[in-house]
């Protein structure tokens, strides 16, 4: 029996990198174990050379999932230490989507980090950072300044990545794959090896994929999405993702206040004074409504 980590899953087929010899193996799952996903630690057998069978998925420390249109949680990746949300001046950030990525990070109990990429497009880096990330920075969320194109900031990012498993999330076109490309010099050879091992044809970023880094860490690339539903999370998990709302909720008149239109709502009062951003509250309320609509 061998042990390894799943680099990418395509339905019932996965590519596993062996811990023993770092070779890639195409593996199929058994019905008993269920489907393994990117980032899983697994044990697998090799009944015939080059074709493995996953015998065991080791317990997941956390699972990153999104809700599909039918309200079911769809797991995308597992065992994540850091959620890195990539933003850029172009395409300009979708603030509600960023909030959702932050809720997702919180639900995994991991620290989020905002990566502001493409800073080669901005003359004043700090001004661009406060313009685009100001509202989250004020909430205490950390950020890094980067350019995948020039390599600016990559040294600091490498320090953040050392020894951890991080996932890059963010809307399409912000430069997630470009950052991976800039961090991994032999990426073309690795992509080629993945394609050969998977037997799925050319490897693309339509599936979340884990890249082991030389610094001992691992970085996952994920496809950009326009809609991130989070209806599988509990009301408490949604609220925990909005720390400023969560902190005020205990002062609401009703213990189960949803901060919609209830009398004595401390959160609504705080938006009236500007202490809580009306945009953030609307973003939270949209998540609550979506949850109520999609919950079976
Ligand atoms: N100027 C500039 N352009 C960049 C930078 N990083 C990426 N780009 C460009 O932005 C475009 C999108 O980059 P990708 O890396 O494919 O973006 P992505 O986030 O992986 O997009 P999806 O895979 O669709 O989610 C490409 O044309 C890149 O060349 C950067 O630091 N500066
Ligand atoms: Mg990409
Ligand atoms: Zn309230």
PDB file of C-alpha atoms in Angstrom, residues 38-291:
ATOM      1  CA  UNK A  38      -7.981  17.792  -4.620  1.00  0.00           C
ATOM      2  CA  UNK A  39      -5.861  17.923  -1.466  1.00  0.00           C
ATOM      3  CA  UNK A  40      -7.014  14.604   0.005  1.00  0.00           C
ATOM      4  CA  UNK A  41      -4.429  12.458   1.716  1.00  0.00           C
ATOM      5  CA  UNK A  42      -5.040   8.891   0.564  1.00  0.00           C
ATOM      6  CA  UNK A  43      -3.735   5.352   0.740  1.00  0.00           C
ATOM      7  CA  UNK A  44      -3.765   3.469  -2.517  1.00  0.00           C
ATOM      8  CA  UNK A  45      -2.847   0.081  -3.959  1.00  0.00           C
ATOM      9  CA  UNK A  46      -1.330  -0.704  -7.364  1.00  0.00           C
ATOM     10  CA  UNK A  47      -3.005  -3.893  -8.629  1.00  0.00           C
ATOM     11  CA  UNK A  48      -1.360  -3.198 -11.990  1.00  0.00           C
ATOM     12  CA  UNK A  49       1.468  -0.818 -12.844  1.00  0.00           C
ATOM     13  CA  UNK A  50       0.329   2.748 -13.505  1.00  0.00           C
ATOM     14  CA  UNK A  51      -3.287   2.206 -12.419  1.00  0.00           C
ATOM     15  CA  UNK A  52      -3.955   2.665  -8.724  1.00  0.00           C
ATOM     16  CA  UNK A  53      -6.998   2.093  -6.571  1.00  0.00           C
ATOM     17  CA  UNK A  54      -7.795   4.421  -3.674  1.00  0.00           C
ATOM     18  CA  UNK A  55      -8.309   2.235  -0.640  1.00  0.00           C
ATOM     19  CA  UNK A  56      -8.707   4.905   2.004  1.00  0.00           C
ATOM     20  CA  UNK A  57      -9.271   8.667   2.185  1.00  0.00           C
ATOM     21  CA  UNK A  58      -7.689   9.901   5.401  1.00  0.00           C
ATOM     22  CA  UNK A  59      -9.930  12.121   7.551  1.00  0.00           C
ATOM     23  CA  UNK A  60     -10.171  15.660   6.115  1.00  0.00           C
ATOM     24  CA  UNK A  61      -9.162  18.521   8.351  1.00  0.00           C
ATOM     25  CA  UNK A  62     -11.564  20.720   6.399  1.00  0.00           C
ATOM     26  CA  UNK A  63     -13.440  20.655   3.092  1.00  0.00           C
ATOM     27  CA  UNK A  64     -14.014  23.625   0.825  1.00  0.00           C
ATOM     28  CA  UNK A  65     -17.404  23.298  -0.847  1.00  0.00           C
ATOM     29  CA  UNK A  66     -19.794  25.373  -2.874  1.00  0.00           C
ATOM     30  CA  UNK A  67     -23.533  24.855  -3.196  1.00  0.00           C
ATOM     31  CA  UNK A  68     -24.895  23.743  -6.542  1.00  0.00           C
ATOM     32  CA  UNK A  69     -28.130  25.125  -7.998  1.00  0.00           C
ATOM     33  CA  UNK A  70     -30.072  22.340  -6.282  1.00  0.00           C
ATOM     34  CA  UNK A  71     -28.845  23.351  -2.856  1.00  0.00           C
ATOM     35  CA  UNK A  72     -26.355  20.499  -2.410  1.00  0.00           C
ATOM     36  CA  UNK A  73     -22.815  21.034  -1.159  1.00  0.00           C
ATOM     37  CA  UNK A  74     -20.210  20.172  -3.808  1.00  0.00           C
ATOM     38  CA  UNK A  75     -16.757  19.547  -2.299  1.00  0.00           C
ATOM     39  CA  UNK A  76     -13.898  21.077  -4.311  1.00  0.00           C
ATOM     40  CA  UNK A  77     -10.775  20.773  -2.178  1.00  0.00           C
ATOM     41  CA  UNK A  78      -9.638  19.509   1.208  1.00  0.00           C
ATOM     42  CA  UNK A  79      -7.017  20.069   3.908  1.00  0.00           C
ATOM     43  CA  UNK A  80      -6.455  23.794   3.331  1.00  0.00           C
ATOM     44  CA  UNK A  81      -4.391  26.021   5.647  1.00  0.00           C
ATOM     45  CA  UNK A  82      -4.781  29.389   3.903  1.00  0.00           C
ATOM     46  CA  UNK A  83      -7.420  30.822   1.597  1.00  0.00           C
ATOM     47  CA  UNK A  84      -5.859  33.358  -0.745  1.00  0.00           C
ATOM     48  CA  UNK A  85      -8.355  35.604  -2.507  1.00  0.00           C
ATOM     49  CA  UNK A  86      -6.826  37.121  -5.628  1.00  0.00           C
ATOM     50  CA  UNK A  87      -7.975  40.568  -6.765  1.00  0.00           C
ATOM     51  CA  UNK A  88      -6.730  42.944  -9.441  1.00  0.00           C
ATOM     52  CA  UNK A  89      -7.372  46.420 -10.798  1.00  0.00           C
ATOM     53  CA  UNK A  90      -8.613  44.597 -13.925  1.00  0.00           C
ATOM     54  CA  UNK A  91     -11.162  42.953 -13.864  1.00  0.00           C
ATOM     55  CA  UNK A  92     -12.345  45.215 -11.061  1.00  0.00           C
ATOM     56  CA  UNK A  93     -13.342  43.377  -7.887  1.00  0.00           C
ATOM     57  CA  UNK A  94     -16.852  42.060  -7.332  1.00  0.00           C
ATOM     58  CA  UNK A  95     -17.112  43.036  -3.658  1.00  0.00           C
ATOM     59  CA  UNK A  96     -19.967  40.665  -2.800  1.00  0.00           C
ATOM     60  CA  UNK A  97     -18.024  37.767  -4.284  1.00  0.00           C
ATOM     61  CA  UNK A  98     -14.995  38.709  -2.176  1.00  0.00           C
ATOM     62  CA  UNK A  99     -17.246  38.682   0.918  1.00  0.00           C
ATOM     63  CA  UNK A 100     -18.350  35.184  -0.022  1.00  0.00           C
ATOM     64  CA  UNK A 101     -14.775  33.928  -0.359  1.00  0.00           C
ATOM     65  CA  UNK A 102     -14.100  35.374   3.096  1.00  0.00           C
ATOM     66  CA  UNK A 103     -17.143  33.569   4.525  1.00  0.00           C
ATOM     67  CA  UNK A 104     -15.847  30.381   2.959  1.00  0.00           C
ATOM     68  CA  UNK A 105     -12.425  30.883   4.571  1.00  0.00           C
ATOM     69  CA  UNK A 106     -14.040  31.463   7.944  1.00  0.00           C
ATOM     70  CA  UNK A 107     -16.154  28.303   7.576  1.00  0.00           C
ATOM     71  CA  UNK A 108     -12.922  26.318   7.117  1.00  0.00           C
ATOM     72  CA  UNK A 109     -11.465  27.978  10.225  1.00  0.00           C
ATOM     73  CA  UNK A 110      -8.522  29.281   8.214  1.00  0.00           C
ATOM     74  CA  UNK A 111      -6.991  32.688   7.811  1.00  0.00           C
ATOM     75  CA  UNK A 112      -7.819  34.553   4.613  1.00  0.00           C
ATOM     76  CA  UNK A 113      -5.201  36.577   2.778  1.00  0.00           C
ATOM     77  CA  UNK A 114      -6.057  39.064   0.025  1.00  0.00           C
ATOM     78  CA  UNK A 115      -3.604  39.075  -2.881  1.00  0.00           C
ATOM     79  CA  UNK A 116      -3.713  42.241  -4.950  1.00  0.00           C
ATOM     80  CA  UNK A 117      -2.195  41.195  -8.283  1.00  0.00           C
ATOM     81  CA  UNK A 118      -1.372  43.169 -11.469  1.00  0.00           C
ATOM     82  CA  UNK A 119       0.084  46.090  -9.531  1.00  0.00           C
ATOM     83  CA  UNK A 120       2.274  46.799 -12.565  1.00  0.00           C
ATOM     84  CA  UNK A 121      -0.923  48.456 -13.860  1.00  0.00           C
ATOM     85  CA  UNK A 122      -0.984  50.970 -10.977  1.00  0.00           C
ATOM     86  CA  UNK A 123       1.387  53.875 -10.378  1.00  0.00           C
ATOM     87  CA  UNK A 124       0.801  54.144  -6.626  1.00  0.00           C
ATOM     88  CA  UNK A 125       0.612  50.676  -5.049  1.00  0.00           C
ATOM     89  CA  UNK A 126      -0.577  51.791  -1.609  1.00  0.00           C
ATOM     90  CA  UNK A 127      -3.262  54.054  -3.052  1.00  0.00           C
ATOM     91  CA  UNK A 128      -4.512  51.238  -5.278  1.00  0.00           C
ATOM     92  CA  UNK A 129      -4.537  48.876  -2.315  1.00  0.00           C
ATOM     93  CA  UNK A 130      -6.657  51.202  -0.197  1.00  0.00           C
ATOM     94  CA  UNK A 131      -8.955  51.959  -3.125  1.00  0.00           C
ATOM     95  CA  UNK A 132      -9.613  48.307  -3.920  1.00  0.00           C
ATOM     96  CA  UNK A 133      -9.145  46.531  -0.575  1.00  0.00           C
ATOM     97  CA  UNK A 134      -9.771  49.318   1.934  1.00  0.00           C
ATOM     98  CA  UNK A 135     -13.046  48.043   3.333  1.00  0.00           C
ATOM     99  CA  UNK A 136     -11.613  44.585   4.111  1.00  0.00           C
ATOM    100  CA  UNK A 137      -8.317  45.948   5.406  1.00  0.00           C
ATOM    101  CA  UNK A 138     -10.296  48.049   7.890  1.00  0.00           C
ATOM    102  CA  UNK A 139     -11.850  44.797   9.123  1.00  0.00           C
ATOM    103  CA  UNK A 140      -8.373  43.487   9.905  1.00  0.00           C
ATOM    104  CA  UNK A 141      -7.908  41.233   6.877  1.00  0.00           C
ATOM    105  CA  UNK A 142      -4.314  41.055   5.694  1.00  0.00           C
ATOM    106  CA  UNK A 143      -3.218  41.661   2.139  1.00  0.00           C
ATOM    107  CA  UNK A 144      -0.163  41.406  -0.104  1.00  0.00           C
ATOM    108  CA  UNK A 145       0.869  43.478  -3.129  1.00  0.00           C
ATOM    109  CA  UNK A 146       1.869  41.476  -6.203  1.00  0.00           C
ATOM    110  CA  UNK A 147       2.511  41.372  -9.898  1.00  0.00           C
ATOM    111  CA  UNK A 148       2.732  37.976 -11.548  1.00  0.00           C
ATOM    112  CA  UNK A 149       3.976  39.802 -14.631  1.00  0.00           C
ATOM    113  CA  UNK A 150       7.013  41.510 -13.092  1.00  0.00           C
ATOM    114  CA  UNK A 151       7.550  39.150 -10.161  1.00  0.00           C
ATOM    115  CA  UNK A 152       6.956  41.958  -7.669  1.00  0.00           C
ATOM    116  CA  UNK A 153       6.025  40.620  -4.206  1.00  0.00           C
ATOM    117  CA  UNK A 154       6.568  36.962  -5.046  1.00  0.00           C
ATOM    118  CA  UNK A 155       9.376  36.615  -2.471  1.00  0.00           C
ATOM    119  CA  UNK A 156       7.010  37.610   0.338  1.00  0.00           C
ATOM    120  CA  UNK A 157       4.286  35.349  -1.033  1.00  0.00           C
ATOM    121  CA  UNK A 158       6.737  32.444  -1.005  1.00  0.00           C
ATOM    122  CA  UNK A 159       7.326  33.043   2.694  1.00  0.00           C
ATOM    123  CA  UNK A 160       3.555  32.948   3.273  1.00  0.00           C
ATOM    124  CA  UNK A 161       3.365  29.657   1.402  1.00  0.00           C
ATOM    125  CA  UNK A 162       6.234  27.800   3.066  1.00  0.00           C
ATOM    126  CA  UNK A 163       5.024  24.591   4.671  1.00  0.00           C
ATOM    127  CA  UNK A 164       1.321  25.314   4.139  1.00  0.00           C
ATOM    128  CA  UNK A 165      -1.425  24.267   1.755  1.00  0.00           C
ATOM    129  CA  UNK A 166      -3.005  27.351   0.217  1.00  0.00           C
ATOM    130  CA  UNK A 167      -5.751  27.740  -2.368  1.00  0.00           C
ATOM    131  CA  UNK A 168      -6.030  30.613  -4.840  1.00  0.00           C
ATOM    132  CA  UNK A 169      -9.624  31.762  -5.263  1.00  0.00           C
ATOM    133  CA  UNK A 170     -10.905  34.694  -7.257  1.00  0.00           C
ATOM    134  CA  UNK A 171     -12.884  35.767 -10.263  1.00  0.00           C
ATOM    135  CA  UNK A 172     -11.768  34.794 -13.733  1.00  0.00           C
ATOM    136  CA  UNK A 173      -8.900  36.825 -15.173  1.00  0.00           C
ATOM    137  CA  UNK A 174      -7.360  38.153 -11.935  1.00  0.00           C
ATOM    138  CA  UNK A 175      -4.213  36.083 -12.519  1.00  0.00           C
ATOM    139  CA  UNK A 176      -4.438  32.964 -10.329  1.00  0.00           C
ATOM    140  CA  UNK A 177      -2.855  30.707 -12.938  1.00  0.00           C
ATOM    141  CA  UNK A 178      -0.305  33.407 -13.784  1.00  0.00           C
ATOM    142  CA  UNK A 179       0.787  33.496 -10.138  1.00  0.00           C
ATOM    143  CA  UNK A 180       1.222  29.715 -10.116  1.00  0.00           C
ATOM    144  CA  UNK A 181       3.169  30.028 -13.332  1.00  0.00           C
ATOM    145  CA  UNK A 182       5.440  32.677 -11.830  1.00  0.00           C
ATOM    146  CA  UNK A 183       6.056  30.633  -8.675  1.00  0.00           C
ATOM    147  CA  UNK A 184       6.748  27.302 -10.382  1.00  0.00           C
ATOM    148  CA  UNK A 185       9.533  27.509 -12.974  1.00  0.00           C
ATOM    149  CA  UNK A 186       8.979  24.004 -14.378  1.00  0.00           C
ATOM    150  CA  UNK A 187       5.192  24.348 -14.655  1.00  0.00           C
ATOM    151  CA  UNK A 188       4.946  23.279 -18.334  1.00  0.00           C
ATOM    152  CA  UNK A 189       6.698  19.978 -17.543  1.00  0.00           C
ATOM    153  CA  UNK A 190       4.447  19.430 -14.555  1.00  0.00           C
ATOM    154  CA  UNK A 191       1.296  20.150 -16.513  1.00  0.00           C
ATOM    155  CA  UNK A 192       2.495  17.707 -19.145  1.00  0.00           C
ATOM    156  CA  UNK A 193       3.075  15.048 -16.461  1.00  0.00           C
ATOM    157  CA  UNK A 194      -0.416  15.657 -15.079  1.00  0.00           C
ATOM    158  CA  UNK A 195      -1.988  15.250 -18.519  1.00  0.00           C
ATOM    159  CA  UNK A 196      -0.100  12.025 -19.122  1.00  0.00           C
ATOM    160  CA  UNK A 197      -1.004  10.589 -15.728  1.00  0.00           C
ATOM    161  CA  UNK A 198      -4.659  11.567 -15.911  1.00  0.00           C
ATOM    162  CA  UNK A 199      -5.338  10.244 -19.396  1.00  0.00           C
ATOM    163  CA  UNK A 200      -7.918  13.059 -19.673  1.00  0.00           C
ATOM    164  CA  UNK A 201      -6.210  14.897 -22.502  1.00  0.00           C
ATOM    165  CA  UNK A 202      -4.616  18.282 -22.053  1.00  0.00           C
ATOM    166  CA  UNK A 203      -4.684  19.553 -18.472  1.00  0.00           C
ATOM    167  CA  UNK A 204      -6.699  22.757 -18.029  1.00  0.00           C
ATOM    168  CA  UNK A 205      -7.734  24.782 -15.016  1.00  0.00           C
ATOM    169  CA  UNK A 206     -11.343  23.665 -15.157  1.00  0.00           C
ATOM    170  CA  UNK A 207     -10.625  21.447 -12.145  1.00  0.00           C
ATOM    171  CA  UNK A 208      -9.060  22.595  -8.894  1.00  0.00           C
ATOM    172  CA  UNK A 209      -5.453  21.366  -8.998  1.00  0.00           C
ATOM    173  CA  UNK A 210      -2.758  21.100  -6.338  1.00  0.00           C
ATOM    174  CA  UNK A 211       0.854  21.979  -7.156  1.00  0.00           C
ATOM    175  CA  UNK A 212       3.500  20.913  -4.618  1.00  0.00           C
ATOM    176  CA  UNK A 213       6.032  23.713  -4.090  1.00  0.00           C
ATOM    177  CA  UNK A 214       9.778  23.385  -3.598  1.00  0.00           C
ATOM    178  CA  UNK A 215       9.472  25.306  -0.296  1.00  0.00           C
ATOM    179  CA  UNK A 216       7.527  22.369   1.121  1.00  0.00           C
ATOM    180  CA  UNK A 217       4.131  23.971   0.740  1.00  0.00           C
ATOM    181  CA  UNK A 218       1.431  23.335  -1.799  1.00  0.00           C
ATOM    182  CA  UNK A 219      -0.657  25.713  -3.850  1.00  0.00           C
ATOM    183  CA  UNK A 220      -4.037  24.996  -5.415  1.00  0.00           C
ATOM    184  CA  UNK A 221      -5.269  26.713  -8.554  1.00  0.00           C
ATOM    185  CA  UNK A 222      -9.023  26.928  -8.959  1.00  0.00           C
ATOM    186  CA  UNK A 223     -11.198  27.981 -11.881  1.00  0.00           C
ATOM    187  CA  UNK A 224     -12.661  31.470 -11.666  1.00  0.00           C
ATOM    188  CA  UNK A 225     -16.386  31.443 -11.006  1.00  0.00           C
ATOM    189  CA  UNK A 226     -19.000  34.147 -11.281  1.00  0.00           C
ATOM    190  CA  UNK A 227     -21.473  32.750  -8.781  1.00  0.00           C
ATOM    191  CA  UNK A 228     -20.494  31.274  -5.434  1.00  0.00           C
ATOM    192  CA  UNK A 229     -23.503  29.885  -3.603  1.00  0.00           C
ATOM    193  CA  UNK A 230     -22.991  29.109   0.063  1.00  0.00           C
ATOM    194  CA  UNK A 231     -26.404  27.757   0.997  1.00  0.00           C
ATOM    195  CA  UNK A 232     -24.917  24.651   2.641  1.00  0.00           C
ATOM    196  CA  UNK A 233     -23.474  26.772   5.462  1.00  0.00           C
ATOM    197  CA  UNK A 234     -25.425  27.393   8.661  1.00  0.00           C
ATOM    198  CA  UNK A 235     -26.787  30.798   9.603  1.00  0.00           C
ATOM    199  CA  UNK A 236     -24.103  30.923  12.312  1.00  0.00           C
ATOM    200  CA  UNK A 237     -21.346  30.191   9.785  1.00  0.00           C
ATOM    201  CA  UNK A 238     -22.629  32.914   7.465  1.00  0.00           C
ATOM    202  CA  UNK A 239     -22.725  35.451  10.275  1.00  0.00           C
ATOM    203  CA  UNK A 240     -19.255  34.437  11.520  1.00  0.00           C
ATOM    204  CA  UNK A 241     -17.910  35.443   8.107  1.00  0.00           C
ATOM    205  CA  UNK A 242     -19.006  39.041   8.771  1.00  0.00           C
ATOM    206  CA  UNK A 243     -17.061  39.813  11.924  1.00  0.00           C
ATOM    207  CA  UNK A 244     -18.434  43.362  12.315  1.00  0.00           C
ATOM    208  CA  UNK A 245     -22.040  42.120  12.080  1.00  0.00           C
ATOM    209  CA  UNK A 246     -21.326  39.138  14.319  1.00  0.00           C
ATOM    210  CA  UNK A 247     -19.856  41.423  16.979  1.00  0.00           C
ATOM    211  CA  UNK A 248     -22.991  43.589  17.127  1.00  0.00           C
ATOM    212  CA  UNK A 249     -25.559  40.782  16.944  1.00  0.00           C
ATOM    213  CA  UNK A 250     -25.534  40.182  20.705  1.00  0.00           C
ATOM    214  CA  UNK A 251     -26.919  43.695  21.179  1.00  0.00           C
ATOM    215  CA  UNK A 252     -29.964  43.029  18.953  1.00  0.00           C
ATOM    216  CA  UNK A 253     -33.303  42.849  20.751  1.00  0.00           C
ATOM    217  CA  UNK A 254     -34.098  39.396  19.359  1.00  0.00           C
ATOM    218  CA  UNK A 255     -31.570  36.669  19.994  1.00  0.00           C
ATOM    219  CA  UNK A 256     -32.187  35.130  16.549  1.00  0.00           C
ATOM    220  CA  UNK A 257     -32.290  38.518  14.818  1.00  0.00           C
ATOM    221  CA  UNK A 258     -31.513  38.228  11.097  1.00  0.00           C
ATOM    222  CA  UNK A 259     -30.840  41.962  10.735  1.00  0.00           C
ATOM    223  CA  UNK A 260     -33.477  42.373   8.016  1.00  0.00           C
ATOM    224  CA  UNK A 261     -36.108  44.724   9.497  1.00  0.00           C
ATOM    225  CA  UNK A 262     -36.483  43.593  13.111  1.00  0.00           C
ATOM    226  CA  UNK A 263     -37.099  46.287  15.735  1.00  0.00           C
ATOM    227  CA  UNK A 264     -34.182  46.906  18.092  1.00  0.00           C
ATOM    228  CA  UNK A 265     -31.628  45.581  15.601  1.00  0.00           C
ATOM    229  CA  UNK A 266     -28.163  46.827  16.597  1.00  0.00           C
ATOM    230  CA  UNK A 267     -26.760  46.016  13.157  1.00  0.00           C
ATOM    231  CA  UNK A 268     -29.370  48.101  11.310  1.00  0.00           C
ATOM    232  CA  UNK A 269     -28.716  50.929  13.757  1.00  0.00           C
ATOM    233  CA  UNK A 270     -24.991  50.662  13.011  1.00  0.00           C
ATOM    234  CA  UNK A 271     -25.556  50.940   9.267  1.00  0.00           C
ATOM    235  CA  UNK A 272     -27.525  54.124   9.898  1.00  0.00           C
ATOM    236  CA  UNK A 273     -24.449  55.675  11.522  1.00  0.00           C
ATOM    237  CA  UNK A 274     -22.061  54.197   8.954  1.00  0.00           C
ATOM    238  CA  UNK A 275     -20.289  52.000  11.524  1.00  0.00           C
ATOM    239  CA  UNK A 276     -21.286  48.950   9.472  1.00  0.00           C
ATOM    240  CA  UNK A 277     -21.192  49.286   5.706  1.00  0.00           C
ATOM    241  CA  UNK A 278     -24.606  49.073   4.067  1.00  0.00           C
ATOM    242  CA  UNK A 279     -23.005  47.144   1.221  1.00  0.00           C
ATOM    243  CA  UNK A 280     -21.629  44.502   3.604  1.00  0.00           C
ATOM    244  CA  UNK A 281     -24.999  44.147   5.330  1.00  0.00           C
ATOM    245  CA  UNK A 282     -26.756  43.741   1.963  1.00  0.00           C
ATOM    246  CA  UNK A 283     -24.156  41.146   1.002  1.00  0.00           C
ATOM    247  CA  UNK A 284     -24.853  39.241   4.237  1.00  0.00           C
ATOM    248  CA  UNK A 285     -28.619  39.476   3.765  1.00  0.00           C
ATOM    249  CA  UNK A 286     -28.319  38.122   0.209  1.00  0.00           C
ATOM    250  CA  UNK A 287     -26.493  35.070   1.596  1.00  0.00           C
ATOM    251  CA  UNK A 288     -29.240  34.531   4.183  1.00  0.00           C
ATOM    252  CA  UNK A 289     -31.996  34.802   1.567  1.00  0.00           C
ATOM    253  CA  UNK A 290     -30.176  32.429  -0.763  1.00  0.00           C
ATOM    254  CA  UNK A 291     -29.821  29.956   2.075  1.00  0.00           C
TER     255      UNK A 291
END
